[in-house]
Coordinates of C-alpha atoms in Angstrom, one line a residue:
M1 CA 10.1 -68.6 12.0
Q2 CA 13.0 -69.9 10.0
F3 CA 13.7 -68.0 6.8
P4 CA 15.1 -69.7 3.7
L5 CA 18.9 -69.8 3.4
G6 CA 18.8 -67.7 0.2
F7 CA 16.7 -65.0 2.0
R8 CA 19.1 -64.9 4.9
R9 CA 22.1 -64.5 2.6
A10 CA 20.4 -61.7 0.7
A11 CA 19.5 -59.9 4.0
F12 CA 23.1 -60.3 5.2
L13 CA 24.5 -58.8 2.0
L14 CA 22.1 -55.9 2.1
A15 CA 23.1 -55.2 5.7
M16 CA 26.8 -55.2 4.7
L17 CA 26.1 -52.9 1.8
L18 CA 24.2 -50.4 3.9
G19 CA 26.9 -50.5 6.6
A20 CA 29.6 -49.8 4.0
Q21 CA 27.5 -46.9 2.6
L22 CA 27.0 -45.5 6.1
A23 CA 30.7 -45.7 6.8
L24 CA 31.5 -44.0 3.5
A25 CA 29.0 -41.2 4.3
Q26 CA 30.6 -40.6 7.7
A27 CA 34.1 -40.5 6.4
E28 CA 35.8 -37.1 5.8
P29 CA 35.6 -36.3 2.1
H30 CA 38.8 -36.2 0.1
T31 CA 38.3 -32.7 -1.3
V32 CA 40.2 -29.4 -1.5
L33 CA 37.0 -27.4 -1.7
L34 CA 36.1 -25.4 1.4
E35 CA 32.4 -25.6 0.5
D36 CA 32.5 -29.4 0.8
L37 CA 34.0 -29.4 4.3
T38 CA 32.4 -28.9 7.7
W39 CA 33.9 -26.3 10.0
T40 CA 35.5 -28.9 12.2
E41 CA 37.0 -30.7 9.2
L42 CA 38.4 -27.4 8.0
R43 CA 39.7 -26.5 11.4
D44 CA 41.5 -29.8 11.7
Q45 CA 43.1 -29.5 8.2
V46 CA 44.3 -26.0 8.9
G47 CA 45.8 -27.3 12.2
A48 CA 47.5 -30.1 10.3
G49 CA 49.3 -27.6 8.0
K50 CA 46.9 -26.7 5.2
T51 CA 47.4 -23.0 5.7
T52 CA 47.2 -21.8 2.1
I53 CA 43.9 -20.7 0.7
L54 CA 43.3 -20.0 -2.9
I55 CA 40.6 -17.4 -3.7
P56 CA 39.4 -18.0 -7.3
I57 CA 37.9 -15.0 -9.0
G58 CA 35.8 -15.5 -12.1
G59 CA 33.1 -13.2 -13.5
T60 CA 29.7 -13.5 -15.1
E61 CA 30.0 -12.1 -18.6
Q62 CA 29.1 -12.7 -22.3
S63 CA 31.6 -14.9 -24.2
G64 CA 30.0 -14.8 -27.6
P65 CA 26.9 -16.8 -28.8
D66 CA 28.6 -20.2 -28.4
M67 CA 30.0 -20.1 -24.9
A68 CA 28.1 -19.9 -21.6
L69 CA 28.1 -16.8 -19.4
G70 CA 29.8 -18.6 -16.5
K71 CA 32.9 -19.4 -18.4
H72 CA 35.3 -17.7 -16.0
N73 CA 33.7 -19.2 -12.9
A74 CA 33.9 -22.7 -14.1
R75 CA 37.4 -22.4 -15.5
V76 CA 38.9 -20.8 -12.5
L77 CA 37.3 -23.4 -10.2
Y78 CA 38.7 -26.2 -12.3
L79 CA 42.2 -24.7 -12.4
S80 CA 42.2 -23.8 -8.7
R81 CA 41.2 -27.3 -7.8
R82 CA 44.1 -28.7 -9.8
I83 CA 46.5 -26.2 -8.4
A84 CA 45.5 -27.0 -4.8
E85 CA 45.8 -30.7 -5.4
E86 CA 49.2 -30.3 -6.8
L87 CA 50.3 -28.0 -3.9
G88 CA 49.1 -30.5 -1.3
N89 CA 48.7 -27.9 1.4
A90 CA 45.9 -25.7 0.0
I91 CA 42.2 -25.2 0.2
V92 CA 40.0 -23.6 -2.5
A93 CA 37.6 -20.9 -1.4
P94 CA 34.2 -20.3 -3.2
V95 CA 34.5 -18.6 -6.5
V96 CA 33.9 -14.8 -6.6
A97 CA 31.5 -14.5 -9.5
Y98 CA 30.5 -10.9 -9.2
V99 CA 33.1 -8.6 -10.6
P100 CA 33.5 -5.2 -12.4
E101 CA 32.3 -5.6 -16.0
G102 CA 31.5 -2.1 -17.0
G103 CA 28.7 0.4 -16.4
Y104 CA 24.9 -0.2 -16.6
A105 CA 23.6 3.3 -17.0
P106 CA 24.3 3.3 -19.9
P107 CA 25.6 -0.2 -20.5
T108 CA 29.2 -0.3 -21.5
S109 CA 31.8 -3.0 -22.2
H110 CA 30.4 -6.6 -21.7
M111 CA 27.3 -5.1 -20.1
R112 CA 26.0 -4.4 -23.6
F113 CA 25.2 -8.1 -23.8
P114 CA 22.4 -9.8 -21.7
G115 CA 23.4 -11.9 -18.8
T116 CA 26.6 -10.0 -17.8
I117 CA 26.7 -8.9 -14.2
T118 CA 28.7 -5.9 -12.9
V119 CA 29.6 -4.5 -9.5
P120 CA 31.5 -1.3 -8.7
E121 CA 35.3 -1.6 -8.2
D122 CA 35.2 -0.5 -4.6
A123 CA 32.6 -3.1 -3.7
F124 CA 34.6 -5.7 -5.5
E125 CA 37.8 -4.8 -3.7
K126 CA 36.1 -4.7 -0.3
T127 CA 34.7 -8.1 -1.0
L128 CA 38.2 -9.5 -1.7
A129 CA 39.7 -7.8 1.4
S130 CA 36.9 -9.1 3.6
A131 CA 37.3 -12.6 2.4
A132 CA 41.0 -12.5 2.9
N133 CA 40.6 -11.1 6.5
S134 CA 38.1 -13.9 7.2
F135 CA 40.6 -16.6 6.1
K136 CA 43.4 -15.0 8.1
A137 CA 41.1 -15.0 11.2
H138 CA 40.6 -18.8 10.7
G139 CA 44.4 -19.6 10.6
F140 CA 45.3 -19.3 7.0
R141 CA 48.7 -17.8 6.5
D142 CA 49.1 -17.6 2.7
I143 CA 46.1 -16.1 1.0
V144 CA 46.4 -16.4 -2.8
F145 CA 44.2 -14.6 -5.3
L146 CA 43.7 -16.3 -8.7
G147 CA 42.0 -13.9 -11.2
D148 CA 40.8 -15.4 -14.5
H149 CA 39.8 -12.1 -16.1
G150 CA 42.1 -9.4 -17.3
G151 CA 39.8 -6.5 -16.4
Y152 CA 40.3 -6.6 -12.6
Q153 CA 43.9 -7.5 -12.2
K154 CA 44.9 -4.0 -11.0
S155 CA 42.1 -4.2 -8.4
I156 CA 43.5 -7.4 -7.0
Q157 CA 47.0 -5.9 -6.9
R158 CA 45.6 -2.9 -4.9
V159 CA 43.9 -5.3 -2.4
V160 CA 47.0 -7.4 -2.0
A161 CA 49.2 -4.3 -1.3
M162 CA 46.6 -3.0 1.2
L163 CA 46.3 -6.3 3.0
N164 CA 50.1 -6.8 3.3
K165 CA 50.4 -3.3 4.7
S166 CA 47.8 -3.9 7.4
W167 CA 49.1 -7.4 8.1
A168 CA 52.7 -6.4 8.7
N169 CA 54.4 -8.6 11.3
S170 CA 51.2 -10.8 11.6
G171 CA 52.6 -13.9 10.0
A172 CA 50.1 -13.8 7.2
R173 CA 50.6 -12.6 3.6
A174 CA 48.5 -12.1 0.5
F175 CA 49.7 -13.0 -3.0
V176 CA 48.6 -12.6 -6.6
P177 CA 51.0 -14.7 -8.7
P178 CA 51.4 -13.1 -12.1
A179 CA 52.1 -16.5 -13.6
Y180 CA 48.4 -17.5 -13.4
Y181 CA 47.0 -14.8 -15.7
E182 CA 50.2 -14.5 -17.9
S183 CA 50.1 -18.3 -18.6
S184 CA 46.4 -18.2 -19.5
S185 CA 46.9 -15.2 -21.9
D186 CA 50.3 -14.3 -23.4
G187 CA 51.8 -17.7 -22.4
F188 CA 49.0 -19.7 -24.1
D189 CA 49.1 -17.4 -27.1
R190 CA 52.8 -18.3 -27.6
I191 CA 52.0 -22.0 -27.4
L192 CA 49.4 -21.6 -30.1
R193 CA 51.7 -19.5 -32.3
S194 CA 54.4 -22.2 -32.0
R195 CA 51.8 -24.6 -33.5
G196 CA 51.1 -22.4 -36.5
Y197 CA 48.0 -20.5 -35.3
R198 CA 47.8 -16.8 -36.2
D199 CA 46.9 -14.0 -33.9
D200 CA 43.8 -13.1 -36.0
E201 CA 42.6 -16.6 -35.0
I202 CA 43.9 -16.8 -31.5
G203 CA 42.1 -13.6 -30.5
T204 CA 41.6 -12.0 -27.1
H205 CA 38.1 -12.9 -26.0
A206 CA 35.8 -15.8 -26.9
A207 CA 38.1 -16.7 -29.8
L208 CA 40.3 -19.8 -30.4
A209 CA 42.5 -19.5 -27.3
D210 CA 39.6 -18.7 -24.9
T211 CA 37.4 -21.4 -26.3
S212 CA 40.1 -24.1 -26.4
L213 CA 40.8 -23.5 -22.7
Q214 CA 37.0 -23.9 -22.0
L215 CA 36.8 -27.1 -24.0
A216 CA 39.6 -28.5 -21.8
S217 CA 38.1 -27.4 -18.5
A218 CA 34.3 -27.3 -18.9
P219 CA 33.3 -28.5 -22.4
Q220 CA 29.6 -28.6 -21.6
M221 CA 29.7 -24.8 -21.6
V222 CA 30.7 -24.6 -25.3
R223 CA 28.0 -25.1 -28.0
L224 CA 30.4 -27.0 -30.2
D225 CA 28.1 -28.2 -33.0
R226 CA 26.7 -24.7 -33.5
L227 CA 30.2 -23.2 -33.3
R228 CA 31.6 -25.4 -36.0
Q229 CA 28.8 -24.4 -38.4
A230 CA 28.7 -20.7 -37.6
P231 CA 30.0 -17.9 -39.8
K232 CA 33.0 -16.0 -38.5
R233 CA 32.0 -14.1 -35.3
G234 CA 33.0 -10.5 -34.6
P235 CA 32.7 -7.7 -32.0
S236 CA 29.0 -7.4 -32.5
D237 CA 28.7 -11.0 -31.5
G238 CA 31.0 -10.6 -28.5
V239 CA 34.0 -12.3 -30.1
Y240 CA 37.1 -10.1 -30.1
G241 CA 40.2 -10.3 -32.2
G242 CA 40.0 -13.9 -33.5
D243 CA 38.0 -16.9 -34.6
P244 CA 37.0 -19.8 -32.3
R245 CA 35.9 -22.3 -34.9
R246 CA 39.0 -24.4 -34.9
A247 CA 39.2 -24.5 -31.1
T248 CA 39.8 -28.0 -29.5
A249 CA 40.1 -29.5 -26.1
E250 CA 43.5 -30.9 -27.1
L251 CA 44.8 -27.4 -27.7
G252 CA 43.2 -26.2 -24.5
K253 CA 44.9 -28.9 -22.5
L254 CA 48.3 -27.5 -23.5
G255 CA 47.3 -24.2 -21.9
I256 CA 45.6 -25.7 -18.9
D257 CA 48.7 -27.8 -18.1
A258 CA 51.0 -24.8 -18.5
I259 CA 48.8 -22.6 -16.2
V260 CA 48.8 -25.2 -13.5
A261 CA 52.5 -25.9 -13.6
D262 CA 53.5 -22.3 -13.8
T263 CA 51.2 -21.2 -11.0
V264 CA 52.1 -24.0 -8.7
A265 CA 55.8 -23.1 -9.1
A266 CA 55.1 -19.4 -8.5
I267 CA 53.0 -20.1 -5.3
R268 CA 55.7 -22.5 -3.9
K269 CA 58.4 -19.9 -4.5
D270 CA 56.3 -17.1 -2.9
T271 CA 55.3 -19.2 0.1
E272 CA 58.7 -20.7 0.7
R273 CA 60.2 -17.2 0.8
H274 CA 57.4 -16.1 3.1

């Protein structure tokens, strides 16, 4: 049976399209995220020199009525991806979303607000150490912790000190670059002050600085329309030390770019020395 020319052409184009889609599906993805790779793809990338692993640490906590509970998780993933892409030799591990956030009997700190999840410090530190030891076993040599929350920075430092003691002369090292958290807190505050914003607006949690960073990294997590029309928030709302109502993505981008640049420089300095 002879099909019309137009039908044969359409069938040929469909076959070409399906072939291209199949080839694309079979190609190795261009990603820095460990979760998006197969084990053989990861093995080959480590063998080719990608021996730096970034372990992003977030947290699931309240951030006022106008910002979603997963703020830290989304932000640290966004930043870690950008940092890894800039480094060129790094992979990003899954985000650690369960972190110390206070007690639950009775509820303290952020645990006073629904949705916050807390774990004991020793469980948190063991989780970080176990993850780092796993990556060392798979050939990573520079294990970098990036913590987006101020409350557990000392825990990370203890884990790093313990790991480096146990890894002496192994060829592997753990790092926690101070530049990451400093740039996202005091460093970003200085940028905002230089543009005329006051400390009582910048704040420390869920205020102008925090919300601007989120608008630049994961804007869907900020209820912007409601925020603009809201009265000034305070500690009873989960907003500390400032006012988020004038937050913008443009301001946040200044902070995001500084965090990435400063952290990349710090990691390169540490790994080159190592």
